């Protein structure tokens, strides 16, 4: 089974299943002498862990990270960093009813057809539980980016038909505090309250709903990315589309840009205090596949969680018609917990491109 690794220089490989003994990640290529703040890593995992509120799955996992290698006296050594996160609250019996049935819009059918075997307990390797390993790796990437002054911030900007207004992104630290003060992780408090009430109503009705997450990456230097196949926005798109339940990605003006004229959409260059900037940022901080020094902005769309607490028609492994009932512990809306996953994957992409760019500058290809 391929497809378990991500990145070129700052490279991660995740392992484990939803109901196995543990999940984890190997991080290879992290430079030495990076301050590895284990409390920060754990705080990042705490933002993704289940059981946080009434609008998330009630599975109880502490998601306690155990660093096995690659760190000495609080600093990275330059060798592979291994992190293990034990599974503590598996309830495999919750999935016995789907042992021979395919859940609609899940990976069950395609996984079975491709590999001839599947771990039906929570989806096994295809479960979103695997993303905890990505968050742990993303925390290491953030610590590396912090050394270069690069910040990554995301928040829930939409749930169903509810949209948050544009927010002032001048102070990302203040926005982080506002975001973490509500269970939806929306940086606009009034909209967050509306979203929370809406999601809870969806949950009580046995249904699920999708949403959007907006991201900003600040202080990225000019020059990250390549003009052909390794475009920075293309790698960000791949990173986001590789997250469970993601169905859409747009950067800068996104689809709205397709309604504009060139005279409206072009970002005009100016020189302010010996620094080149653009008056607008419809490009989302990336032009020709390469970062231009402006804020990188993008939005990620998540579909409704596939497991709903209602009976649905399906088929079994014999191809016969069957009925399947939603059971177990599931999120009515994934975006509140997905915010930190989006940040982690964005940080991994920027860390990888920063190292590749530095290698280019030092003629290390």
XYZ file of C-alpha atoms in Angstrom, residues 46-60 182-185 196 199-200 203 305 328-338:
35
model
C -5.561 18.673 21.984
C -7.225 20.928 19.397
C -7.870 17.916 17.136
C -8.676 15.271 19.730
C -12.208 13.864 19.950
C -14.641 14.464 22.801
C -14.074 18.220 23.023
C -17.703 19.345 23.023
C -21.269 18.339 22.289
C -20.744 19.022 18.565
C -17.842 16.578 18.166
C -17.523 12.809 18.391
C -17.632 11.540 21.972
C -14.769 9.097 21.525
C -12.421 9.720 24.474
C -15.606 28.956 21.084
C -16.316 25.319 20.243
C -16.689 25.914 16.496
C -13.278 27.611 16.094
C -22.766 26.050 17.170
C -24.594 22.134 14.216
C -26.206 20.963 17.448
C -26.742 16.468 15.435
C -19.604 13.531 7.460
C -20.974 4.654 17.096
C -19.419 8.056 17.792
C -19.147 10.519 14.925
C -18.855 14.253 14.302
C -22.001 16.022 13.061
C -19.632 18.535 11.443
C -15.934 17.926 10.985
C -14.661 21.485 10.514
C -14.180 22.510 14.180
C -11.590 19.731 14.632
C -10.271 19.986 11.070
